[in-house]
Short mmCIF file of C-alpha atoms and ligand atoms in Angstrom, two decimals:
data_model
loop_
_atom_site.label_atom_id
_atom_site.label_comp_id
_atom_site.label_asym_id
_atom_site.label_seq_id
_atom_site.Cartn_x
_atom_site.Cartn_y
_atom_site.Cartn_z
CA MET A 13 167.04 -78.30 127.06
CA VAL A 14 165.97 -81.68 128.41
CA SER A 15 167.10 -84.49 126.11
CA ARG A 16 164.25 -86.59 124.76
CA VAL A 17 166.55 -89.12 123.11
CA ILE A 18 165.25 -92.65 123.67
CA PRO A 19 167.95 -94.41 125.70
CA VAL A 20 169.60 -97.55 124.42
CA GLU A 21 170.18 -100.70 126.41
CA GLU A 22 173.57 -102.17 127.15
CA PHE A 23 174.91 -103.94 124.06
CA ASP A 24 177.64 -106.01 122.45
CA LEU A 25 178.25 -104.90 118.87
CA VAL A 26 180.52 -107.02 116.69
CA ILE A 27 181.86 -105.28 113.61
CA PHE A 28 183.00 -107.80 111.01
CA GLY A 29 185.37 -105.83 108.81
CA GLY A 30 186.31 -103.77 111.90
CA THR A 31 189.68 -102.89 110.33
CA GLY A 32 188.19 -101.72 107.01
CA ASP A 33 187.66 -98.28 105.54
CA LEU A 34 183.99 -97.95 106.49
CA ALA A 35 184.59 -99.04 110.08
CA ARG A 36 187.49 -96.63 110.58
CA ARG A 37 186.01 -93.69 108.71
CA LYS A 38 182.35 -93.84 109.71
CA ILE A 39 181.26 -96.53 112.14
CA LEU A 40 183.81 -96.16 114.94
CA PRO A 41 184.05 -92.33 114.87
CA GLY A 42 180.24 -92.30 114.87
CA LEU A 43 180.07 -94.60 117.86
CA PHE A 44 182.62 -92.40 119.61
CA ARG A 45 180.35 -89.38 119.15
CA ARG A 46 177.49 -91.40 120.63
CA PHE A 47 179.73 -92.28 123.54
CA LEU A 48 180.40 -88.56 124.05
CA SER A 49 176.66 -87.87 124.17
CA ASN A 50 176.19 -90.58 126.80
CA GLN A 51 174.41 -92.86 124.38
CA MET A 52 176.68 -95.80 124.97
CA PRO A 53 175.65 -97.41 128.26
CA ALA A 54 178.40 -98.42 130.64
CA GLY A 55 179.41 -102.01 130.08
CA SER A 56 178.60 -101.94 126.36
CA ARG A 57 181.30 -103.33 124.12
CA ILE A 58 182.35 -102.98 120.52
CA ILE A 59 184.20 -105.96 119.15
CA GLY A 60 186.21 -105.57 115.96
CA ALA A 61 186.61 -108.76 113.93
CA ALA A 62 188.65 -109.30 110.77
CA ARG A 63 191.47 -111.54 109.52
CA THR A 64 194.32 -109.19 110.49
CA ASP A 65 196.21 -110.71 113.38
CA MET A 66 196.31 -108.31 116.31
CA ASP A 67 195.14 -108.09 119.91
CA SER A 68 192.64 -105.71 121.50
CA ASP A 69 195.40 -103.23 122.37
CA GLY A 70 196.48 -103.12 118.74
CA TYR A 71 192.86 -102.50 117.72
CA ARG A 72 192.45 -99.72 120.30
CA GLN A 73 195.48 -98.00 118.81
CA MET A 74 194.05 -98.38 115.29
CA ILE A 75 190.80 -96.77 116.41
CA ARG A 76 192.55 -93.96 118.33
CA GLU A 77 194.20 -93.08 115.02
CA ALA A 78 190.92 -93.40 113.11
CA ILE A 79 189.17 -91.04 115.55
CA ALA A 80 192.04 -88.56 115.27
CA GLU A 81 191.73 -88.63 111.49
CA PHE A 82 187.97 -88.85 110.99
CA GLY A 83 186.44 -87.91 114.32
CA GLY A 84 186.11 -84.15 113.71
CA ASP A 85 186.36 -81.59 116.50
CA GLU A 86 185.42 -84.03 119.23
CA SER A 87 188.54 -86.08 118.57
CA LYS A 88 190.72 -83.82 120.70
CA ASP A 89 189.48 -84.97 124.09
CA LYS A 90 192.17 -87.52 124.96
CA GLU A 91 190.57 -88.57 128.25
CA CYS A 92 187.25 -89.40 126.57
CA ILE A 93 189.02 -91.25 123.78
CA GLU A 94 190.75 -93.45 126.35
CA LYS A 95 187.47 -94.21 128.10
CA PHE A 96 185.90 -95.07 124.74
CA VAL A 97 188.67 -97.33 123.46
CA ALA A 98 188.64 -99.20 126.78
CA GLN A 99 185.24 -100.53 125.60
CA LEU A 100 186.78 -101.94 122.39
CA HIS A 101 187.88 -105.51 121.85
CA TYR A 102 189.26 -107.37 118.88
CA ILE A 103 189.18 -110.96 117.74
CA PRO A 104 190.94 -112.21 114.61
CA VAL A 105 188.31 -114.11 112.63
CA ASP A 106 188.22 -115.41 109.08
CA ALA A 107 184.70 -115.45 107.66
CA LYS A 108 185.67 -118.46 105.59
CA GLY A 109 187.66 -120.32 108.26
CA THR A 110 187.12 -121.72 111.72
CA GLY A 111 189.74 -119.83 113.76
CA GLY A 112 188.50 -117.21 116.20
CA TRP A 113 184.83 -118.23 116.24
CA GLU A 114 184.97 -120.12 119.55
CA GLU A 115 186.63 -117.08 121.17
CA LEU A 116 183.91 -114.85 119.76
CA HIS A 117 181.27 -117.18 121.17
CA ASP A 118 182.86 -116.99 124.63
CA LEU A 119 183.04 -113.19 124.51
CA ILE A 120 179.45 -112.48 123.46
CA ARG A 121 176.89 -112.00 126.22
CA PHE A 122 173.37 -113.21 125.53
CA GLU A 123 171.85 -111.26 128.40
CA VAL A 124 172.42 -107.92 126.61
CA VAL A 125 171.41 -106.72 123.12
CA ASN A 126 173.80 -108.21 120.60
CA ALA A 127 174.25 -107.02 117.06
CA PHE A 128 176.54 -108.05 114.22
CA TYR A 129 177.55 -105.48 111.64
CA PHE A 130 178.60 -107.06 108.31
CA SER A 131 180.97 -104.33 107.12
CA VAL A 132 182.58 -106.69 104.62
CA ALA A 133 182.08 -107.60 100.97
CA PRO A 134 178.59 -109.05 100.36
CA SER A 135 180.19 -112.29 99.12
CA LEU A 136 181.03 -112.98 102.79
CA PHE A 137 177.51 -112.44 104.20
CA GLY A 138 176.57 -116.11 103.78
CA ASP A 139 179.75 -117.37 105.48
CA LEU A 140 179.27 -114.99 108.39
CA ALA A 141 175.59 -115.81 108.86
CA GLU A 142 176.28 -119.54 108.71
CA ARG A 143 179.10 -119.38 111.28
CA LEU A 144 177.18 -117.12 113.64
CA HIS A 145 174.66 -119.92 113.80
CA SER A 146 176.85 -123.01 113.73
CA PHE A 147 179.04 -121.57 116.52
CA LYS A 148 175.87 -120.52 118.40
CA ILE A 149 177.01 -116.92 118.61
CA ALA A 150 173.73 -115.40 117.42
CA ASP A 151 170.29 -116.29 118.77
CA ASP A 152 166.72 -115.34 117.84
CA ASP A 153 167.11 -111.91 119.41
CA SER A 154 170.38 -111.01 117.68
CA ARG A 155 170.44 -108.35 114.98
CA VAL A 156 172.50 -108.25 111.80
CA VAL A 157 173.35 -105.07 109.95
CA VAL A 158 174.25 -105.31 106.28
CA GLU A 159 175.81 -102.69 104.05
CA LYS A 160 175.13 -101.66 100.52
CA PRO A 161 175.48 -102.79 97.80
CA PHE A 162 172.60 -105.14 98.45
CA GLY A 163 173.03 -107.09 95.24
CA ARG A 164 173.82 -105.77 91.79
CA ASP A 165 170.50 -106.85 90.26
CA LEU A 166 167.28 -108.59 91.22
CA GLU A 167 168.78 -112.05 91.01
CA THR A 168 171.76 -111.33 93.27
CA ALA A 169 169.57 -109.39 95.73
CA LYS A 170 167.19 -112.34 95.95
CA ALA A 171 170.13 -114.69 96.53
CA LEU A 172 171.47 -112.43 99.32
CA ASN A 173 168.04 -112.21 100.94
CA ALA A 174 167.68 -115.98 100.74
CA THR A 175 171.13 -116.48 102.29
CA LEU A 176 170.34 -114.23 105.22
CA ALA A 177 166.86 -115.73 105.59
CA GLU A 178 168.39 -119.18 106.12
CA HIS A 179 169.65 -118.02 109.51
CA PHE A 180 167.81 -114.84 110.43
CA ASP A 181 164.22 -113.68 110.50
CA GLU A 182 163.44 -110.49 108.53
CA SER A 183 162.79 -108.75 111.87
CA GLN A 184 166.48 -109.30 112.75
CA ILE A 185 167.93 -107.88 109.50
CA TYR A 186 168.88 -104.20 109.20
CA ARG A 187 169.82 -103.18 105.63
CA ILE A 188 171.54 -99.83 105.86
CA ASP A 189 170.91 -96.98 103.46
CA HIS A 190 172.63 -94.12 105.22
CA TYR A 191 170.45 -91.59 103.39
CA LEU A 192 167.55 -92.72 105.54
CA GLY A 193 169.52 -91.74 108.65
CA LYS A 194 169.75 -88.09 107.65
CA GLU A 195 167.85 -85.64 109.80
CA THR A 196 166.06 -83.95 106.89
CA VAL A 197 165.02 -87.23 105.35
CA GLN A 198 163.20 -88.07 108.55
CA ASN A 199 161.92 -84.55 108.60
CA LEU A 200 160.24 -85.22 105.27
CA MET A 201 157.84 -87.47 107.12
CA ALA A 202 157.39 -84.93 109.92
CA VAL A 203 156.60 -82.18 107.42
CA ARG A 204 154.21 -84.30 105.38
CA PHE A 205 152.37 -86.02 108.19
CA GLY A 206 152.73 -83.53 111.04
CA ASN A 207 151.25 -80.50 109.23
CA MET A 208 147.80 -79.77 107.85
CA LEU A 209 149.28 -77.35 105.34
CA PHE A 210 150.98 -79.63 102.86
CA GLU A 211 149.14 -82.93 102.70
CA PRO A 212 145.92 -81.64 101.05
CA LEU A 213 148.06 -80.21 98.23
CA TRP A 214 150.32 -83.25 97.90
CA ASN A 215 148.79 -84.76 94.75
CA ASN A 216 148.30 -84.39 91.02
CA HIS A 217 145.71 -81.63 91.42
CA TYR A 218 148.25 -79.21 92.85
CA VAL A 219 151.74 -80.53 92.17
CA ASP A 220 153.21 -79.88 88.72
CA HIS A 221 156.30 -82.01 89.16
CA ILE A 222 158.94 -83.14 91.65
CA GLN A 223 162.73 -83.08 91.24
CA ILE A 224 165.22 -85.11 93.26
CA THR A 225 168.90 -84.26 92.83
CA VAL A 226 171.91 -85.83 94.52
CA ALA A 227 174.97 -84.06 93.10
CA GLU A 228 178.55 -84.75 94.09
CA THR A 229 181.71 -82.80 93.27
CA VAL A 230 184.02 -85.76 93.75
CA GLY A 231 184.87 -88.19 90.96
CA VAL A 232 185.40 -91.90 91.32
CA GLY A 233 189.10 -91.31 92.06
CA GLY A 234 190.94 -94.28 93.50
CA ARG A 235 187.94 -96.62 93.43
CA GLY A 236 187.33 -96.23 89.69
CA ALA A 237 187.76 -99.90 88.82
CA TYR A 238 185.26 -100.89 91.54
CA TYR A 239 182.77 -98.16 90.60
CA ASP A 240 182.98 -99.14 86.95
CA GLN A 241 181.25 -102.42 87.78
CA SER A 242 178.34 -100.49 89.17
CA GLY A 243 177.61 -96.95 87.87
CA ALA A 244 175.26 -94.22 89.07
CA MET A 245 172.10 -96.23 88.51
CA ARG A 246 173.14 -99.08 90.77
CA ASP A 247 175.21 -96.99 93.17
CA MET A 248 172.74 -94.15 93.77
CA VAL A 249 169.37 -94.42 92.03
CA GLN A 250 168.37 -97.94 93.00
CA ASN A 251 168.86 -97.17 96.68
CA HIS A 252 169.24 -93.54 97.81
CA LEU A 253 167.15 -91.71 95.21
CA MET A 254 164.53 -94.43 95.26
CA GLN A 255 164.22 -94.12 99.03
CA LEU A 256 163.78 -90.35 98.78
CA LEU A 257 161.18 -90.85 96.07
CA CYS A 258 159.29 -93.27 98.30
CA LEU A 259 159.23 -90.92 101.28
CA ILE A 260 158.04 -88.01 99.18
CA ALA A 261 155.38 -90.00 97.31
CA MET A 262 154.07 -92.58 99.77
CA GLU A 263 150.62 -92.56 101.31
CA SER A 264 150.35 -91.82 105.00
CA PRO A 265 151.17 -94.92 107.05
CA SER A 266 148.62 -95.59 109.77
CA MET A 267 151.37 -95.10 112.34
CA PHE A 268 155.09 -94.41 112.51
CA ASP A 269 156.02 -98.04 112.74
CA ALA A 270 158.61 -99.98 110.75
CA ASP A 271 156.31 -102.22 108.77
CA ALA A 272 153.59 -99.62 108.28
CA VAL A 273 156.14 -97.19 106.76
CA ARG A 274 157.84 -99.87 104.68
CA ASP A 275 154.53 -101.20 103.35
CA GLU A 276 153.75 -97.74 102.00
CA LYS A 277 157.21 -97.29 100.46
CA LEU A 278 156.91 -100.66 98.75
CA LYS A 279 153.60 -99.64 97.16
CA VAL A 280 155.31 -96.61 95.60
CA ILE A 281 158.09 -98.71 94.07
CA ARG A 282 155.58 -101.19 92.72
CA ALA A 283 153.56 -98.37 91.16
CA LEU A 284 156.57 -96.94 89.31
CA GLN A 285 156.05 -97.17 85.59
CA ALA A 286 158.71 -98.38 83.19
CA VAL A 287 160.87 -95.50 81.93
CA GLU A 288 160.86 -94.78 78.20
CA PRO A 289 164.37 -94.81 76.67
CA HIS A 290 164.05 -91.13 75.67
CA HIS A 291 163.29 -90.25 79.31
CA ILE A 292 166.67 -91.30 80.59
CA VAL A 293 170.08 -89.71 80.04
CA ARG A 294 173.42 -91.14 81.05
CA GLY A 295 176.71 -89.28 81.21
CA GLN A 296 180.42 -89.61 81.92
CA TYR A 297 182.59 -86.71 83.04
CA ASP A 298 185.13 -85.58 80.50
CA ALA A 299 188.78 -84.74 81.13
CA ASN A 300 189.90 -81.16 81.60
CA LYS A 301 193.39 -79.73 81.82
CA ASP A 302 193.66 -80.43 85.56
CA SER A 303 191.69 -83.58 85.98
CA PRO A 304 191.30 -86.97 84.26
CA SER A 305 188.12 -88.20 82.63
CA TYR A 306 185.80 -90.84 84.04
CA ARG A 307 187.30 -93.40 81.67
CA ASP A 308 190.82 -92.54 82.89
CA ASP A 309 189.66 -92.93 86.50
CA ALA A 310 187.94 -96.20 85.65
CA GLU A 311 191.10 -97.37 83.85
CA ASP A 312 188.97 -98.49 80.94
CA PRO A 313 189.13 -96.34 77.78
CA ARG A 314 186.00 -98.08 76.45
CA SER A 315 183.90 -98.02 79.61
CA HIS A 316 180.17 -97.50 79.08
CA THR A 317 179.42 -97.10 82.79
CA GLU A 318 177.63 -93.90 83.74
CA SER A 319 178.91 -91.41 86.33
CA PHE A 320 175.69 -89.42 85.82
CA VAL A 321 172.09 -90.33 85.25
CA ALA A 322 168.93 -88.27 84.89
CA LEU A 323 165.50 -89.72 84.30
CA ARG A 324 161.83 -88.91 84.24
CA CYS A 325 159.43 -91.37 85.77
CA GLU A 326 155.80 -91.56 86.78
CA ILE A 327 153.91 -93.26 89.55
CA ALA A 328 150.75 -94.98 88.43
CA ASN A 329 148.30 -94.37 91.25
CA TRP A 330 145.43 -91.98 91.97
CA ARG A 331 147.55 -89.50 93.87
CA TRP A 332 150.33 -89.10 91.32
CA ALA A 333 149.01 -90.09 87.89
CA GLY A 334 150.43 -87.65 85.33
CA VAL A 335 152.95 -85.97 87.66
CA PRO A 336 156.52 -86.36 86.41
CA PHE A 337 159.26 -87.12 88.90
CA TYR A 338 162.69 -86.09 87.64
CA LEU A 339 165.65 -87.82 89.28
CA ARG A 340 169.26 -86.81 88.76
CA THR A 341 172.57 -87.81 90.29
CA GLY A 342 176.17 -87.56 89.22
CA LYS A 343 179.80 -87.09 90.07
CA LYS A 344 182.11 -84.13 89.36
CA LEU A 345 179.14 -81.77 89.15
CA LYS A 346 179.20 -78.07 89.96
CA ALA A 347 178.35 -78.37 93.68
CA ARG A 348 177.71 -80.91 96.37
CA SER A 349 174.03 -80.73 96.91
CA SER A 350 171.14 -83.08 97.64
CA GLU A 351 167.67 -81.66 97.42
CA ILE A 352 164.06 -82.39 96.70
CA ILE A 353 162.03 -79.76 94.89
CA VAL A 354 158.24 -79.87 94.88
CA VAL A 355 156.93 -77.49 92.21
CA PHE A 356 153.26 -76.66 92.61
CA LYS A 357 151.06 -75.74 89.67
CA ASP A 358 150.61 -72.18 88.40
CA ILE A 359 147.76 -70.19 89.80
CA GLY A 360 145.00 -70.61 87.23
CA HIS A 361 144.25 -66.93 86.73
CA SER A 362 145.93 -63.69 87.77
CA ILE A 363 143.73 -60.83 88.94
CA PHE A 364 146.64 -58.38 88.75
CA PRO A 365 146.78 -56.37 85.52
CA GLY A 366 150.17 -56.59 83.80
CA ASP A 367 151.28 -59.55 85.87
CA GLU A 368 152.23 -62.13 83.29
CA LYS A 369 154.69 -64.21 85.24
CA ARG A 370 153.69 -67.76 86.08
CA HIS A 371 153.77 -67.65 89.86
CA ARG A 372 154.35 -70.96 91.51
CA ASN A 373 154.88 -72.11 95.02
CA ILE A 374 158.01 -74.19 95.27
CA LEU A 375 158.98 -76.23 98.29
CA SER A 376 162.73 -76.95 98.36
CA ILE A 377 164.01 -79.46 100.83
CA GLN A 378 167.80 -79.49 101.21
CA LEU A 379 169.44 -82.62 102.57
CA GLN A 380 173.07 -81.61 102.22
CA PRO A 381 175.32 -79.81 102.72
CA ASN A 382 172.95 -77.65 104.78
CA GLU A 383 169.75 -79.17 105.98
CA GLY A 384 166.71 -76.99 105.66
CA MET A 385 163.61 -76.04 103.75
CA GLN A 386 162.40 -73.10 101.74
CA LEU A 387 158.92 -72.32 100.54
CA GLN A 388 158.68 -69.88 97.67
CA VAL A 389 155.63 -67.67 97.98
CA THR A 390 154.37 -64.73 95.94
CA ILE A 391 153.92 -61.34 97.61
CA LYS A 392 153.54 -57.70 96.63
CA GLU A 393 156.79 -55.99 95.85
CA PRO A 394 157.11 -53.33 98.57
CA GLY A 395 156.84 -49.69 97.61
CA PRO A 396 154.56 -47.44 95.59
CA GLY A 397 153.58 -47.82 91.95
CA GLY A 398 150.77 -50.33 91.95
CA MET A 399 150.59 -54.07 92.43
CA ARG A 400 153.78 -55.70 91.30
CA LEU A 401 154.30 -59.28 92.44
CA ILE A 402 157.54 -60.96 93.41
CA ASP A 403 158.45 -64.46 94.51
CA VAL A 404 160.32 -64.68 97.79
CA PRO A 405 161.51 -67.65 99.82
CA LEU A 406 160.26 -68.36 103.31
CA ASP A 407 163.52 -69.72 104.64
CA MET A 408 163.55 -72.47 107.21
CA THR A 409 167.22 -73.31 107.50
CA PHE A 410 167.04 -75.42 110.61
CA ALA A 411 170.16 -74.14 112.30
CA GLU A 412 168.90 -70.55 112.01
CA ALA A 413 165.30 -71.30 112.89
CA LEU A 414 165.90 -73.57 115.84
CA GLY A 415 169.15 -72.21 117.20
CA PRO A 416 172.04 -74.29 118.50
CA ASP A 417 169.79 -77.23 119.42
CA ALA A 418 169.19 -77.79 115.71
CA GLU A 419 172.86 -78.32 115.10
CA ASP A 420 172.56 -81.96 115.82
CA SER A 421 175.79 -83.25 114.40
CA THR A 422 174.52 -86.81 114.63
CA ASP A 423 175.81 -88.51 111.57
CA ALA A 424 173.47 -90.81 109.69
CA TYR A 425 175.54 -93.86 110.60
CA GLU A 426 175.52 -93.28 114.33
CA ARG A 427 171.80 -92.59 114.31
CA LEU A 428 171.13 -95.81 112.40
CA ILE A 429 173.43 -97.94 114.57
CA MET A 430 171.62 -96.73 117.66
CA ASP A 431 168.30 -97.62 115.99
CA VAL A 432 169.66 -101.15 115.53
CA ILE A 433 170.40 -101.34 119.25
CA ARG A 434 166.91 -99.99 120.01
CA GLY A 435 165.43 -102.59 117.65
CA ASN A 436 163.77 -99.97 115.45
CA GLN A 437 163.71 -101.00 111.77
CA THR A 438 161.75 -98.01 110.44
CA LEU A 439 164.75 -96.45 108.72
CA PHE A 440 166.06 -99.69 107.22
CA MET A 441 165.09 -101.27 103.93
CA ARG A 442 163.07 -104.44 104.00
CA GLY A 443 164.04 -107.31 101.70
CA ASP A 444 160.96 -106.96 99.47
CA GLU A 445 161.62 -103.22 99.04
CA VAL A 446 165.14 -103.87 97.82
CA GLU A 447 163.94 -106.53 95.42
CA ALA A 448 161.17 -104.29 94.05
CA ALA A 449 163.71 -101.50 93.48
CA TRP A 450 165.94 -103.85 91.49
CA ALA A 451 162.96 -105.15 89.54
CA TRP A 452 162.40 -101.57 88.37
CA THR A 453 166.06 -100.67 87.63
CA ASP A 454 167.14 -103.95 85.99
CA PRO A 455 165.21 -103.41 82.72
CA LEU A 456 166.68 -99.92 82.40
CA ILE A 457 170.22 -101.23 82.69
CA GLU A 458 169.48 -104.16 80.39
CA GLY A 459 167.93 -101.75 77.89
CA TRP A 460 171.18 -99.75 77.69
CA LYS A 461 173.13 -102.90 77.10
CA ALA A 462 170.74 -104.14 74.42
CA ARG A 463 170.79 -100.78 72.60
CA GLY A 464 174.57 -100.33 72.95
CA ASP A 465 173.86 -97.01 74.67
CA VAL A 466 176.95 -94.82 75.11
CA PRO A 467 176.93 -92.23 77.94
CA LYS A 468 177.16 -88.58 76.87
CA LEU A 469 180.24 -86.65 77.94
CA TYR A 470 179.82 -83.70 80.30
CA ASP A 471 182.19 -81.05 81.59
CA GLN A 472 183.48 -81.37 85.11
CA GLY A 473 181.92 -78.68 87.27
CA SER A 474 178.77 -78.55 85.10
CA SER A 475 175.20 -79.72 85.74
CA GLY A 476 175.66 -82.83 83.60
CA PRO A 477 175.11 -83.46 79.88
CA GLU A 478 173.03 -81.09 77.74
CA ASP A 479 170.53 -83.88 77.12
CA ALA A 480 169.69 -83.94 80.83
CA LEU A 481 168.69 -80.28 80.63
CA MET A 482 166.62 -81.07 77.54
CA LEU A 483 164.78 -83.80 79.44
CA MET A 484 162.96 -81.02 81.24
CA HIS A 485 163.23 -78.16 78.74
CA ARG A 486 161.24 -79.98 76.11
CA GLU A 487 158.39 -80.21 78.60
CA GLY A 488 158.63 -76.51 79.45
CA ARG A 489 160.31 -77.13 82.81
CA ARG A 490 163.78 -76.57 84.17
CA TRP A 491 166.00 -78.13 86.77
CA HIS A 492 166.59 -76.25 89.97
CA GLU A 493 170.12 -74.91 89.83
CA ILE A 494 172.71 -77.11 91.56
CA LYS A 495 174.31 -74.94 94.24
CA GLU A 496 175.58 -75.33 97.77
P1 NAP W 8 187.48 -102.60 103.05
O1 NAP W 8 188.18 -101.36 103.45
O2 NAP W 8 188.01 -103.40 101.91
O3 NAP W 8 187.36 -103.53 104.33
C1 NAP W 8 186.97 -104.86 104.27
C2 NAP W 8 187.03 -105.44 105.66
O4 NAP W 8 186.68 -106.83 105.58
C3 NAP W 8 188.40 -105.38 106.28
O5 NAP W 8 188.26 -105.11 107.66
C4 NAP W 8 188.93 -106.79 106.06
O6 NAP W 8 189.89 -107.02 107.05
C5 NAP W 8 187.66 -107.59 106.25
N1 NAP W 8 187.71 -108.91 105.61
C6 NAP W 8 188.01 -109.19 104.33
N2 NAP W 8 187.96 -110.53 104.11
C7 NAP W 8 187.61 -111.09 105.29
C8 NAP W 8 187.38 -112.42 105.72
N3 NAP W 8 187.52 -113.46 104.88
N4 NAP W 8 187.04 -112.63 106.99
C9 NAP W 8 186.89 -111.60 107.86
N5 NAP W 8 187.08 -110.30 107.52
C10 NAP W 8 187.44 -110.06 106.24
O7 NAP W 8 185.94 -102.31 102.69
P2 NAP W 8 185.02 -101.14 103.26
O8 NAP W 8 185.19 -99.95 102.36
O9 NAP W 8 185.21 -100.97 104.70
O10 NAP W 8 183.57 -101.71 102.94
C11 NAP W 8 182.95 -102.72 103.72
C12 NAP W 8 181.54 -102.94 103.18
O11 NAP W 8 180.81 -101.73 103.30
C13 NAP W 8 181.49 -103.30 101.71
O12 NAP W 8 180.39 -104.16 101.49
C14 NAP W 8 181.23 -101.97 101.02
O13 NAP W 8 180.58 -102.12 99.78
C15 NAP W 8 180.32 -101.32 102.02
N6 NAP W 8 180.33 -99.84 101.98
C16 NAP W 8 181.47 -99.14 102.18
C17 NAP W 8 181.44 -97.75 102.16
C18 NAP W 8 182.69 -96.94 102.40
O14 NAP W 8 182.56 -95.70 102.42
N7 NAP W 8 183.84 -97.52 102.58
C19 NAP W 8 180.23 -97.08 101.94
C20 NAP W 8 179.06 -97.83 101.77
C21 NAP W 8 179.13 -99.21 101.80
P3 NAP W 8 191.07 -108.10 106.93
O15 NAP W 8 191.75 -107.88 105.63
O16 NAP W 8 191.89 -107.82 108.14
O17 NAP W 8 190.38 -109.41 107.00
#
């Protein structure tokens, strides 16, 4: 098959925090896979930068080891690894000091695309941005990539945006939410706006409700103390689930262009209504005989931080008025699964005698672990004996439907980094989007604090607290089962 991947230009990519966990686990192995698929033009360079004192050879060795550990099947090709690491450089730099910055200036080429990935704590963003300018390392065409968390509330997000805006134009800033780099997430837009079938039904006349679930089987493990400062609302809902909600609910942009798409997403966030306290459930996983509780992991026996949250919200606009959106995410749940479920309304009247079941079309969009889609339709049960109806799924698991070409192992990170090099901001959050998302989540978090809300305990390996099930049951609905 002829590749239709848009090529990238030659680039210099500086990774601040190039020795950190994210760089070793995701960014560098991802770039290596891009190198293997000829997406890293000859002459391009990746420059690690952090305080650790080492030379480029030391860094190459660090990344060889990272690729061996996190690079998957591709990591066995020693010759390719050597060619890749030859494109790596390292400069010891302290974001808060002056050492190393002149050397970085001398290394960077202004005649190629240059990008600066801030894979460091957000408290260092301002120092990095300021030095990139004062040492004249970045210019008006440079790009900066920043990692989540983008603030911990509206105030801190505004401060971060203001800090970056002092030195960079919004068109140069790429705020990463790796969920937006997933194949199926982009496919959401293709399905909605590339088909005649769905869009006419995509509104409150035909949709009963929508569910978005991001379930994890892992706990907070070794990063409990860090996670305890955040919780599921800040860590998952404010960014990932909100982005999925926007893509599923937004109006059609006039074209597939960064600002057109982001304008529409922003309108969705701004139309989100405040959530009533009884429409939100928080949970913490309990201990079992093999595994500690959330509070043990967080090393705080009195922690009120949630490892699970489920909520019901509504979007106040003509398309969605009255349609509930149920969002749910949590740790130590029964399966690792991210999916969006669009449940259409019952048929108004059945012409088939004896058929009392409420038949509904359900569109399930799986984001992980397997990417695909299923549409539940009602058909006649085969065989004699009259008209009996059954619901069957039309399965569109991409790997099966499209063959080996669908098995695009492109990880979200590598896809997004290449979009930075291409200068395509469509899959990155704009500053006003992030602020609007915090403006919606802040009152929920403050409400818990004001009410002294205590998260409900739930069993590890379950679907979350009972109350989360009740959130839907009391409205005559049920969650789609969490399964891989
Ligand atoms: P990490 O393992 O603690 O790495 C931090 C990096 O920053 C190290 O390379 C460290 O190297 C460098 N650093 C620290 N202080 C510095 C300074 N003053 N000047 C220059 N470099 C400095 O953290 P991480 O897990 O990679 O996370 C990096 C960022 O990504 C954070 O904002 C995090 O929230 C975000 N993030 C991480 C993940 C993940 O899976 N890890 C996922 C999503 C988002 P030296 O000690 O050598 O300076």
